[in-house]
Amino acid sequence: MAEFPTPAPLPYGAWPSPLTAGIVARARLRLDFPLAAGGRVWWQESLPTEGGRTTVVEYTPGGGNRELIPAPWDARSRVHEYGGLSYLPVRSPRDGSRQIVFAQFTDQRLYLTAPRRQPPVPLTPEPAAPAALRYADFALSPDGREVWCVQERHDDPGGITRSIVAVPLDGSAAGAPDALRELAVGADFFAYPTPSPDGRHLAWICWNHPDMPWDATELRIGPADRTAPTTGRPVMGAGPARESVLAPCWRDTHTLYAVSDSSGWWNLYEVDLAEHARPRALYPAQEEYGHPLWDLGGRPFAPLADGRLAVLHGRGDQRLALLDAKTGTLTDVDCGYPVFFPALSTDRAFVVGLAGGPATPPCVVRVDTTTGAALELRRELDVLPDPAYLPTPRPAEFRDASGQVVHASVYPPSHPTARAPEGELPPYVVWVHGGPTGSESGVVDLAKAYFTSRGIGVIAVDHSGSSGYGRAYRERLKGQWGVADVADVLMAARQLAARGEADGRRLAVRGPSAGGWTALAAVTTGIATHGPVFRAATSYFGVADPRLLVAQLHDFESRYLDGLIGPLPDCAERYRQRSPLGHVTDGTCPVLLLHGTDDPVVPPAQAEALVRELGAQGIGHLHLAFADESHGFRMAETIARALETELAFYGRTLGFDPPGVPPVELS
């Protein structure tokens, strides 16, 4: 660690920082869905410097990393609009060489990489309308001749259906749609197509509107060796009690492992397929062994060659452990990475996953379970600033008037050469995650450090409805979106100030998507119940009116608000009462709105409508619309400009002069 001069007094918010917005933006490299086989490792890699294009990278021992899908190819699926696992390594049917099947973002067809740097060749037919046939969540058939995956069909006018299909690797379906074979049908949504070792059966997860996959799903089994598709038979999740079942994995031809929250927590179970057999909990615990299924394809556990299971478990953040299903013994793996994300793969005695920590960005790591040694293959950020500029998160709990606990992490300002003048308290920004079933992670986040290294504290709140704390905590938000989440973030901000850690006169709130909704509601509808707390609010592609959202939502989330607020039209008045749009008053604080012009999840009309209302009420605001950006910014220049604008906005509204960024004028 470098030596620094004695800290000099500087006002909070005005501390100089080596962390520029450009550095943070370039750090938005995204790694996901690592897979391992035969000593090799693959993963998806999203490149912010190439407009968010996603490629696939392969690691080979002794050969290092190499990119397998060159520009302009873009391996991104649009199933459910959020996509997920969009590639699969396979053996060439001709010569046995390694190739990659992937979903191409522009047309959503499946392609197979060709040898000797030839262009990839299509495997699926060209759809009648652009991107009308989509694919995700891939598994190789036991005979190695097909890829089994989820197919999403967009039929004119507006009908959407899904099934699990078999795509031949010989390319025969590219020009002959009949060569695609339907394996499983009969539900609105499908996930985790998982063939049995002998290829005779297929396991999958399915669910129907209005449920989301963390509300109620079924594990079904059906024959895979028939010409006609099957609806299968339910083996978990079909009883009267609502249950979220995830991630089936075959132990042998007549036994499965799966994750279920029937106990109130996502725990691991063994499922004997014999008639009337009851699932057996492998390690009952008040911890989570699963995660909300927003992106298809990530698995929270995987079998090792010796029969043990590599698992992820914990409250809030999850850590890596080994579970012996026979003895019920759970052993944490001390590999130097305290936080793992829900995407594991195994190869003999090795576990491959995405992991990090408070001073370590997300990395693709390969862990030897016999020694605990971890080999880091790729990290989202190659160079970190000196640790003295990084905040150290501190877990915190806040209790409401009824005694309910709300979980959070506090990130105090951190700087090696600056300190605040005597008696000054720092401004704080309440950080609200998206979802709203998401959760905050303790892995280093340079976006947070961008603010804390300048003297602005961050408190990341896992409000009611967040994942990681059991089903009851998630279901606190049932019917209460815009009420419970808003109360939680307001309470956390107020109590942090009451503890003397934050300046109660300089509090802001920000969030993306559903977090943007909570931020906007906190400074509009929340004022009537809780009074004004925040002096500024920032919405990243946030929801401003749930009525508009319902009218424009894509199919995956089209009934989500039935559970979060209530079904329409019966609950129309509840929607109106909770909408930030229509509740801007002279007590509303200044608002910053950041949105992409191509957002299919929360269309930009939401932000535009709120801008008009803010203007009509005379409330200071700033609205930036970014061309060619979708839901979640991907381009480095967009991310950098948004961060600089947000910092300048807080300087303007919270009363400090941040160095290095141009000031902003509010409309």
XYZ file of C-alpha atoms in Angstrom:
667
model
C 0.000 0.000 0.000
C 1.294 3.441 -0.895
C 2.273 5.996 1.752
C 0.211 9.175 1.780
C 0.765 12.612 3.289
C -1.110 13.703 6.385
C -4.811 14.176 5.551
C -5.871 17.755 4.903
C -9.304 19.135 5.861
C -11.618 19.396 2.852
C -15.421 19.579 2.764
C -17.253 16.331 2.148
C -18.033 15.975 -1.536
C -15.031 18.039 -2.562
C -12.336 15.416 -2.006
C -10.133 14.795 -5.065
C -10.252 11.227 -6.316
C -8.222 9.230 -8.840
C -11.410 7.305 -9.685
C -12.742 9.034 -12.777
C -16.077 8.221 -14.355
C -14.175 6.866 -17.342
C -12.353 4.348 -15.145
C -15.639 3.219 -13.606
C -17.236 2.913 -17.048
C -14.403 0.814 -18.419
C -14.719 -1.353 -15.325
C -18.253 -2.259 -16.379
C -16.872 -5.285 -18.178
C -19.360 -8.000 -17.298
C -18.467 -11.660 -16.809
C -21.136 -14.322 -16.488
C -22.129 -17.978 -16.868
C -18.785 -19.784 -16.573
C -18.780 -23.394 -17.780
C -16.067 -26.046 -17.401
C -15.233 -29.343 -19.100
C -12.089 -31.285 -19.937
C -9.789 -28.808 -18.218
C -11.131 -25.895 -20.240
C -13.285 -23.009 -18.997
C -15.622 -20.704 -20.939
C -17.604 -17.628 -19.975
C -19.657 -14.770 -21.412
C -17.922 -11.391 -21.463
C -19.759 -8.122 -22.102
C -17.527 -5.337 -23.471
C -18.545 -1.739 -22.614
C -15.902 -0.321 -24.967
C -17.651 -2.146 -27.836
C -21.131 -0.888 -27.085
C -21.880 -3.739 -24.696
C -21.241 -6.483 -27.258
C -21.056 -9.920 -25.616
C -18.433 -12.453 -26.630
C -17.407 -15.883 -25.347
C -13.907 -16.411 -23.955
C -12.133 -19.763 -23.550
C -9.375 -20.591 -21.074
C -7.089 -23.561 -21.731
C -4.297 -24.641 -19.343
C -1.020 -23.412 -20.760
C -2.793 -21.469 -23.490
C -4.425 -18.656 -21.538
C -7.587 -16.865 -22.656
C -8.811 -16.343 -26.188
C -11.938 -14.752 -27.605
C -14.059 -17.170 -29.631
C -16.734 -14.872 -31.075
C -15.259 -11.839 -32.857
C -17.006 -8.596 -33.701
C -19.572 -7.895 -34.974
C -21.075 -11.121 -33.594
C -22.902 -10.536 -30.301
C -23.801 -13.544 -28.119
C -26.877 -12.259 -26.295
C -30.265 -13.876 -25.880
C -33.521 -11.934 -25.574
C -35.670 -14.665 -24.068
C -37.731 -12.954 -21.329
C -35.920 -9.803 -22.592
C -33.288 -10.418 -19.877
C -31.731 -13.430 -21.619
C -29.182 -15.408 -19.654
C -26.942 -18.294 -20.698
C -26.515 -17.606 -24.420
C -23.790 -20.100 -25.433
C -22.743 -23.725 -25.075
C -19.444 -25.483 -25.911
C -20.031 -28.574 -28.069
C -18.037 -31.114 -30.033
C -18.129 -30.789 -33.803
C -20.294 -33.562 -35.300
C -17.711 -33.842 -38.080
C -14.274 -33.968 -36.450
C -14.847 -33.740 -32.676
C -13.223 -30.300 -32.317
C -14.554 -27.781 -29.788
C -17.085 -25.307 -31.140
C -19.543 -22.835 -29.614
C -23.291 -22.643 -30.105
C -24.549 -19.135 -29.377
C -27.592 -16.884 -29.758
C -26.887 -13.892 -31.997
C -28.366 -10.700 -30.557
C -29.537 -9.066 -33.786
C -31.688 -11.865 -35.208
C -31.805 -14.230 -32.178
C -30.968 -17.276 -34.316
C -28.613 -19.912 -33.006
C -25.225 -20.176 -34.716
C -22.299 -22.573 -34.545
C -18.768 -21.242 -34.723
C -16.903 -22.662 -37.690
C -13.250 -23.788 -37.753
C -10.390 -21.765 -39.238
C -12.055 -18.417 -38.506
C -14.889 -18.852 -40.983
C -18.154 -17.006 -40.196
C -20.483 -18.863 -37.814
C -23.144 -20.955 -39.531
C -26.862 -20.816 -38.582
C -28.516 -23.729 -36.793
C -32.094 -22.417 -36.526
C -34.487 -21.116 -39.176
C -34.793 -17.479 -40.054
C -37.893 -16.140 -38.254
C -40.808 -14.635 -40.136
C -40.336 -11.362 -38.221
C -37.101 -9.946 -36.768
C -36.053 -11.767 -33.579
C -39.377 -13.650 -33.455
C -37.694 -16.969 -32.541
C -35.427 -16.765 -29.497
C -33.338 -19.323 -27.616
C -31.636 -19.534 -24.213
C -30.565 -21.872 -21.403
C -28.711 -24.581 -23.329
C -27.903 -28.209 -22.546
C -26.233 -30.789 -24.757
C -28.242 -33.907 -25.548
C -26.710 -37.123 -24.155
C -25.796 -38.321 -27.652
C -24.072 -34.998 -28.429
C -26.088 -34.416 -31.612
C -28.563 -31.791 -30.406
C -28.778 -28.754 -28.168
C -31.827 -28.754 -25.892
C -32.968 -25.271 -24.901
C -35.851 -22.902 -24.199
C -37.468 -21.479 -27.321
C -39.594 -18.319 -27.201
C -41.890 -17.652 -30.174
C -43.318 -14.204 -30.923
C -46.278 -14.684 -33.216
C -48.200 -11.957 -34.973
C -50.196 -10.216 -33.545
C -48.417 -10.237 -30.182
C -48.858 -13.842 -29.042
C -45.889 -15.339 -27.182
C -45.421 -19.050 -26.494
C -42.529 -21.092 -25.129
C -41.382 -24.671 -25.121
C -38.232 -26.740 -24.795
C -36.865 -27.740 -28.175
C -34.067 -29.890 -29.616
C -31.863 -28.122 -32.178
C -29.767 -30.446 -34.380
C -26.100 -29.519 -34.543
C -25.793 -30.594 -38.186
C -27.518 -27.373 -39.305
C -30.485 -29.154 -40.874
C -33.013 -26.906 -39.108
C -31.540 -23.705 -40.569
C -33.518 -24.169 -43.751
C -36.087 -26.709 -42.590
C -38.007 -25.592 -39.459
C -39.572 -29.056 -39.146
C -36.146 -30.378 -38.151
C -36.577 -28.635 -34.794
C -38.047 -31.121 -32.331
C -40.353 -29.980 -29.516
C -39.582 -31.799 -26.274
C -41.749 -30.138 -23.591
C -44.853 -27.956 -23.805
C -47.838 -26.987 -21.691
C -46.677 -24.009 -19.591
C -46.180 -20.269 -20.028
C -42.500 -20.411 -19.012
C -39.685 -22.968 -19.000
C -36.172 -23.147 -17.541
C -33.341 -25.582 -16.823
C -33.805 -28.238 -19.542
C -31.833 -31.107 -17.998
C -31.513 -34.487 -19.759
C -31.056 -37.654 -17.711
C -27.703 -39.461 -18.044
C -29.238 -42.177 -20.224
C -31.056 -39.661 -22.446
C -34.453 -41.230 -21.846
C -35.911 -38.462 -19.693
C -35.892 -34.697 -19.470
C -36.281 -32.637 -16.288
C -37.287 -28.993 -16.387
C -38.771 -26.141 -14.364
C -41.981 -24.435 -15.513
C -44.482 -21.896 -14.240
C -47.514 -19.929 -15.396
C -48.903 -16.426 -15.240
C -49.405 -14.570 -12.935
C -46.563 -16.164 -10.939
C -42.933 -15.184 -11.132
C -40.372 -17.986 -10.740
C -39.661 -17.002 -7.128
C -43.398 -17.308 -6.350
C -44.344 -20.791 -7.579
C -42.741 -23.221 -10.030
C -42.936 -26.943 -10.747
C -40.228 -29.504 -11.380
C -41.492 -31.841 -14.104
C -40.129 -35.013 -15.700
C -41.036 -36.343 -19.121
C -39.787 -38.771 -21.761
C -37.218 -37.325 -24.136
C -37.059 -40.161 -26.650
C -40.491 -39.659 -28.245
C -41.361 -37.847 -31.446
C -44.296 -36.014 -29.798
C -43.744 -33.312 -27.137
C -44.689 -34.027 -23.529
C -46.209 -32.028 -20.686
C -44.443 -34.329 -18.218
C -45.475 -35.160 -14.706
C -44.847 -32.968 -11.645
C -42.453 -34.257 -8.992
C -42.016 -31.071 -6.908
C -44.003 -27.887 -6.526
C -47.399 -29.161 -7.620
C -49.006 -29.362 -4.163
C -51.384 -26.856 -2.583
C -48.534 -24.991 -0.836
C -46.839 -22.430 -3.062
C -43.229 -23.381 -3.627
C -40.357 -22.107 -5.779
C -38.333 -25.021 -7.189
C -35.126 -24.371 -9.133
C -32.085 -25.972 -10.789
C -32.752 -29.709 -11.246
C -29.657 -31.895 -11.510
C -29.615 -35.676 -12.054
C -27.752 -37.780 -9.502
C -28.479 -40.927 -11.506
C -31.224 -42.159 -13.814
C -33.863 -42.282 -11.063
C -32.817 -39.546 -8.601
C -32.606 -35.769 -8.879
C -31.304 -32.913 -6.787
C -33.186 -29.596 -6.781
C -33.534 -26.386 -4.780
C -36.893 -25.594 -3.130
C -38.114 -22.945 -0.694
C -40.892 -25.135 0.760
C -39.325 -24.613 4.224
C -39.279 -20.836 3.792
C -35.669 -20.889 2.583
C -34.198 -22.116 -0.710
C -32.611 -25.381 0.469
C -31.316 -28.448 -1.386
C -33.398 -31.605 -1.744
C -32.966 -35.098 -3.082
C -35.915 -36.255 -5.213
C -36.536 -39.985 -5.719
C -38.698 -40.471 -8.806
C -40.399 -43.517 -7.330
C -44.176 -43.145 -6.947
C -45.205 -41.199 -3.784
C -41.598 -40.662 -2.646
C -41.145 -37.435 -0.654
C -38.243 -35.061 -1.348
C -35.512 -35.289 1.313
C -33.811 -32.150 2.604
C -30.033 -32.604 2.360
C -29.026 -29.852 4.797
C -31.972 -27.933 6.331
C -30.899 -24.409 7.223
C -32.253 -20.888 7.481
C -30.000 -19.852 4.613
C -30.475 -19.469 0.890
C -29.054 -22.046 -1.528
C -30.742 -20.399 -4.515
C -31.399 -17.062 -6.120
C -34.281 -15.389 -8.039
C -34.437 -16.620 -11.624
C -34.176 -13.374 -13.578
C -31.565 -14.655 -16.049
C -31.919 -18.176 -17.412
C -29.107 -20.673 -17.052
C -27.224 -19.916 -13.836
C -26.924 -22.893 -11.482
C -26.374 -22.430 -7.720
C -24.920 -25.936 -7.226
C -23.174 -28.611 -9.289
C -21.960 -32.201 -8.712
C -18.297 -33.148 -8.355
C -16.783 -36.389 -9.616
C -16.621 -37.842 -6.089
C -20.393 -37.430 -5.583
C -20.249 -34.330 -3.383
C -22.043 -31.140 -4.408
C -20.429 -27.744 -4.799
C -23.027 -25.351 -3.384
C -23.546 -21.673 -2.653
C -25.200 -20.690 0.609
C -25.680 -17.818 3.016
C -27.843 -14.873 4.026
C -27.453 -11.885 1.773
C -24.186 -12.731 0.042
C -23.404 -16.396 -0.648
C -20.178 -18.348 -0.159
C -18.818 -21.580 -1.644
C -19.101 -24.871 0.230
C -19.025 -28.639 -0.370
C -22.025 -30.731 0.652
C -21.830 -34.495 1.155
C -25.381 -35.614 0.374
C -24.852 -39.019 2.042
C -23.640 -37.732 5.409
C -25.269 -34.303 5.392
C -21.894 -32.652 6.027
C -21.362 -29.078 4.807
C -17.811 -27.695 4.577
C -17.034 -24.127 3.542
C -14.203 -23.723 1.033
C -11.602 -21.172 2.134
C -10.442 -20.106 -1.316
C -9.841 -16.386 -0.703
C -13.082 -15.244 -2.345
C -15.801 -14.616 0.267
C -18.662 -13.879 -2.150
C -19.886 -16.068 -5.023
C -22.556 -15.294 -7.603
C -25.192 -17.926 -8.570
C -23.482 -19.531 -11.555
C -21.427 -22.650 -10.773
C -19.942 -25.329 -13.007
C -17.761 -28.318 -12.108
C -15.093 -30.363 -13.836
C -13.962 -33.472 -11.917
C -12.585 -31.994 -8.622
C -12.660 -28.396 -9.815
C -15.344 -25.752 -9.297
C -15.618 -22.810 -11.676
C -17.596 -19.768 -10.609
C -17.883 -16.007 -10.487
C -16.569 -14.627 -7.209
C -15.170 -11.534 -5.503
C -14.957 -9.635 -2.236
C -14.876 -6.148 -0.644
C -11.500 -5.443 -2.274
C -11.827 -7.856 -5.222
C -14.018 -7.281 -8.281
C -16.020 -10.157 -9.776
C -13.641 -12.760 -11.213
C -13.928 -16.052 -13.040
C -12.131 -18.453 -10.697
C -11.238 -22.148 -10.873
C -11.099 -23.704 -7.402
C -9.353 -26.998 -6.658
C -11.608 -28.595 -4.030
C -8.836 -30.911 -2.834
C -6.597 -28.013 -1.768
C -8.832 -24.924 -1.768
C -6.409 -23.203 -4.144
C -8.081 -20.778 -6.555
C -6.810 -19.813 -9.987
C -8.107 -16.447 -11.187
C -8.819 -16.609 -14.933
C -10.384 -13.198 -15.612
C -11.528 -10.223 -13.572
C -13.949 -7.478 -14.425
C -11.341 -4.878 -13.525
C -7.652 -5.435 -14.223
C -6.371 -2.489 -12.136
C -7.932 -1.342 -8.873
C -7.202 1.974 -7.172
C -5.251 1.915 -3.944
C -7.396 0.171 -1.299
C -7.317 3.379 0.731
C -9.771 4.851 -1.795
C -12.156 1.902 -1.502
C -14.901 1.884 1.137
C -15.177 -0.977 3.609
C -18.832 -2.034 3.820
C -20.305 -2.489 7.265
C -23.454 -4.605 7.756
C -26.273 -2.691 9.398
C -29.777 -3.434 10.578
C -32.598 -0.987 11.060
C -35.851 -1.696 12.883
C -39.200 -0.138 12.165
C -41.838 0.695 14.772
C -43.119 -2.894 14.766
C -39.641 -4.338 15.308
C -39.167 -5.686 11.761
C -35.550 -5.752 10.680
C -34.380 -4.162 7.431
C -30.924 -5.184 6.187
C -28.385 -2.754 4.735
C -24.674 -2.130 4.173
C -23.046 1.182 5.052
C -20.144 2.472 2.939
C -18.541 5.448 4.752
C -16.470 8.009 2.841
C -12.899 6.783 2.422
C -9.822 8.754 1.337
C -6.145 8.532 2.331
C -5.303 12.260 2.143
C -8.535 14.095 2.916
C -10.595 14.532 6.033
C -13.632 16.623 6.755
C -13.509 19.838 8.795
C -14.222 19.374 12.491
C -17.901 18.893 13.235
C -19.035 18.283 9.626
C -21.131 15.198 8.852
C -21.023 13.582 5.421
C -23.810 13.627 2.841
C -25.180 10.158 2.076
C -26.864 8.556 -0.911
C -29.286 5.708 -0.289
C -28.562 3.055 -2.919
C -31.686 1.084 -3.933
C -31.202 -2.082 -5.994
C -33.395 -3.139 -8.911
C -35.679 -6.086 -9.135
C -37.276 -5.357 -6.671
C -36.305 -8.919 -5.650
C -32.613 -8.107 -6.146
C -30.081 -7.559 -3.375
C -26.904 -5.648 -2.766
C -23.549 -7.418 -2.933
C -20.475 -6.895 -0.793
C -18.203 -7.280 -3.830
C -16.217 -4.137 -4.626
C -18.209 -1.714 -6.764
C -16.312 1.199 -8.296
C -19.561 3.095 -8.843
C -19.965 3.276 -5.056
C -16.266 4.075 -4.613
C -16.654 6.902 -7.154
C -18.798 8.681 -4.565
C -17.233 7.521 -1.287
C -13.737 8.525 -2.432
C -15.101 12.053 -2.887
C -16.570 12.241 0.600
C -20.127 11.086 -0.126
C -21.303 8.096 1.892
C -23.443 5.296 0.482
C -25.975 3.150 2.311
C -27.161 0.175 0.262
C -30.562 -0.987 1.538
C -31.970 -4.482 1.026
C -35.548 -3.351 1.572
C -38.537 -5.610 2.132
C -38.880 -7.900 -0.880
C -35.143 -8.354 -1.376
C -33.712 -11.817 -1.924
C -31.191 -13.521 0.312
C -33.218 -13.516 3.547
C -35.873 -16.169 3.004
C -39.331 -16.302 1.462
C -41.063 -14.359 4.254
C -38.720 -11.401 3.722
C -39.360 -11.509 -0.050
C -43.099 -11.633 0.504
C -43.152 -8.513 2.677
C -43.527 -6.710 -0.635
C -46.629 -8.657 -1.714
C -49.197 -5.974 -2.435
C -46.891 -3.410 -0.811
C -44.627 -2.204 -3.624
C -44.343 1.549 -3.324
C -45.200 1.339 0.392
C -42.934 -1.102 2.265
C -39.841 -0.453 0.140
C -40.323 3.308 0.403
C -40.803 3.130 4.184
C -37.635 1.036 4.519
C -35.322 3.381 2.609
C -36.730 6.442 4.377
C -36.304 4.751 7.762
C -32.742 3.681 7.013
C -31.767 7.201 5.949
C -33.388 8.814 8.975
C -31.895 6.346 11.449
C -28.415 6.674 9.943
C -28.666 10.418 10.473
C -30.040 9.940 14.008
C -26.999 7.782 14.834
C -24.773 10.718 13.934
C -23.247 9.063 10.881
C -24.873 11.179 8.159
C -25.931 14.795 7.695
C -29.724 14.603 7.827
C -29.936 17.774 5.739
C -27.898 16.253 2.899
C -29.479 12.946 2.014
C -30.160 11.682 -1.506
C -31.674 8.512 -2.951
C -30.953 6.737 -6.240
C -31.828 3.498 -7.952
C -32.134 1.654 -11.278
C -35.382 0.260 -12.713
C -37.485 -0.878 -9.735
C -34.964 0.932 -7.534
C -35.689 4.064 -9.558
C -39.382 3.576 -8.757
C -38.595 3.413 -5.019
C -36.417 6.523 -5.256
C -39.092 8.481 -7.126
C -41.869 7.293 -4.809
C -39.809 8.292 -1.763
C -39.806 11.937 -2.902
C -43.426 12.051 -4.137
C -46.011 9.695 -2.623
C -43.766 8.925 0.369
C -43.805 12.533 1.549
C -47.501 12.403 2.461
C -46.898 9.543 4.931
C -43.328 10.048 6.100
C -42.534 13.694 5.373
C -39.592 14.961 3.305
C -36.275 13.217 3.927
C -34.260 13.511 0.710
C -32.872 16.617 -0.959
C -32.211 14.885 -4.295
C -33.337 11.779 -6.185
C -31.767 9.996 -9.161
C -33.642 7.514 -11.328
C -31.784 5.238 -13.713
C -34.441 4.010 -16.198
C -36.893 3.902 -13.288
C -40.625 3.276 -13.208
C -42.638 6.491 -12.886
C -46.153 5.146 -13.378
C -47.086 1.478 -12.845
C -50.217 1.922 -14.954
C -48.089 2.794 -17.972
C -45.752 -0.034 -17.048
C -48.519 -2.641 -17.101
C -49.642 -1.425 -20.515
C -46.140 -1.772 -21.972
C -44.511 -4.613 -20.023
C -42.987 -7.537 -21.884
C -44.540 -10.947 -21.313
C -42.199 -12.240 -18.585
C -43.174 -9.401 -16.229
C -46.621 -8.642 -17.623
C -48.372 -10.038 -14.515
C -45.620 -9.222 -12.015
C -47.484 -6.218 -10.654
C -50.508 -8.391 -9.829
C -48.509 -9.582 -6.843
C -46.581 -6.386 -6.117
C -49.575 -4.014 -6.167
C -52.695 -5.927 -7.236
C -54.552 -7.022 -10.366
C -56.112 -4.500 -12.705
C -58.722 -3.139 -13.066
C -59.787 -4.032 -9.514
C -56.827 -2.222 -7.937
C -56.700 0.771 -10.297
C -57.036 3.273 -7.445
C -54.112 1.671 -5.611
C -51.956 2.110 -8.732
C -52.958 5.754 -8.961
C -52.227 6.428 -5.290
C -48.724 4.916 -5.431
C -47.590 6.362 -8.752
C -44.870 9.040 -8.574
C -46.433 10.451 -11.726
C -49.387 12.529 -10.566
C -47.939 13.168 -7.106
C -45.247 15.754 -7.743
C -45.825 18.642 -5.334
C -43.940 21.695 -4.163
C -42.413 19.417 -1.511
C -40.754 17.195 -4.135
C -36.981 17.587 -4.233
C -34.958 18.026 -7.447
C -34.866 14.904 -9.644
C -32.315 13.537 -12.132
C -33.735 11.163 -14.776
C -31.420 8.967 -16.879
C -32.998 6.744 -19.538
C -32.205 4.840 -22.734
C -34.183 5.575 -25.874
C -34.467 1.854 -26.744
C -35.606 0.590 -23.340
C -38.189 -2.206 -23.861
C -38.685 -2.855 -20.133
C -39.439 0.683 -18.912
C -40.072 2.673 -22.100
C -38.717 6.257 -22.136
C -42.261 7.637 -22.222
C -42.302 7.127 -18.451
C -39.408 9.530 -17.878
C -40.776 11.999 -20.432
C -44.156 12.148 -18.684
C -42.510 12.794 -15.306
C -40.329 15.521 -16.814
C -43.448 17.345 -17.975
C -44.980 17.125 -14.519
C -41.810 18.266 -12.757
C -41.681 21.234 -15.102
C -45.342 22.082 -14.578
C -44.818 22.080 -10.797
C -41.649 24.173 -11.005
C -39.415 21.443 -9.525
C -35.768 21.521 -10.544
C -34.887 18.545 -12.706
C -32.506 17.220 -15.321
C -33.318 14.587 -17.944
C -30.751 12.781 -20.101
C -31.947 10.382 -22.818
C -29.195 8.160 -24.251
C -29.569 6.994 -27.841
C -29.205 3.270 -28.570
C -29.230 2.352 -24.867
C -31.628 -0.210 -23.463
C -32.621 -1.246 -19.927
C -29.301 -1.134 -18.117
C -26.612 1.001 -19.736
C -23.937 -0.928 -21.633
C -21.815 1.679 -23.445
C -18.802 3.150 -21.659
C -19.506 6.709 -22.775
C -23.072 6.507 -21.462
C -21.991 5.137 -18.076
C -19.299 7.803 -17.689
C -21.557 10.702 -18.596
C -24.336 9.444 -16.330
C -21.967 9.204 -13.339
C -20.448 12.634 -13.891
C -23.898 14.162 -14.231
C -25.082 12.413 -11.074
C -22.094 13.712 -9.095
C -22.594 17.263 -10.359
C -26.312 16.972 -9.556
C -25.546 16.075 -5.935
C -23.074 18.933 -5.741
C -25.777 21.309 -6.908
C -28.503 19.974 -4.599
C -26.529 18.946 -1.489
C -24.244 21.967 -1.347
C -20.673 21.116 -2.320
C -18.367 21.678 -5.288
C -17.125 18.371 -6.725
C -13.818 18.885 -8.540
C -13.277 17.600 -12.042
C -16.864 17.594 -13.323
C -18.714 20.423 -15.030
C -21.599 21.927 -13.049
C -25.173 21.246 -14.164
C -28.133 23.554 -14.550
C -31.562 22.307 -13.550
C -34.632 22.985 -15.637
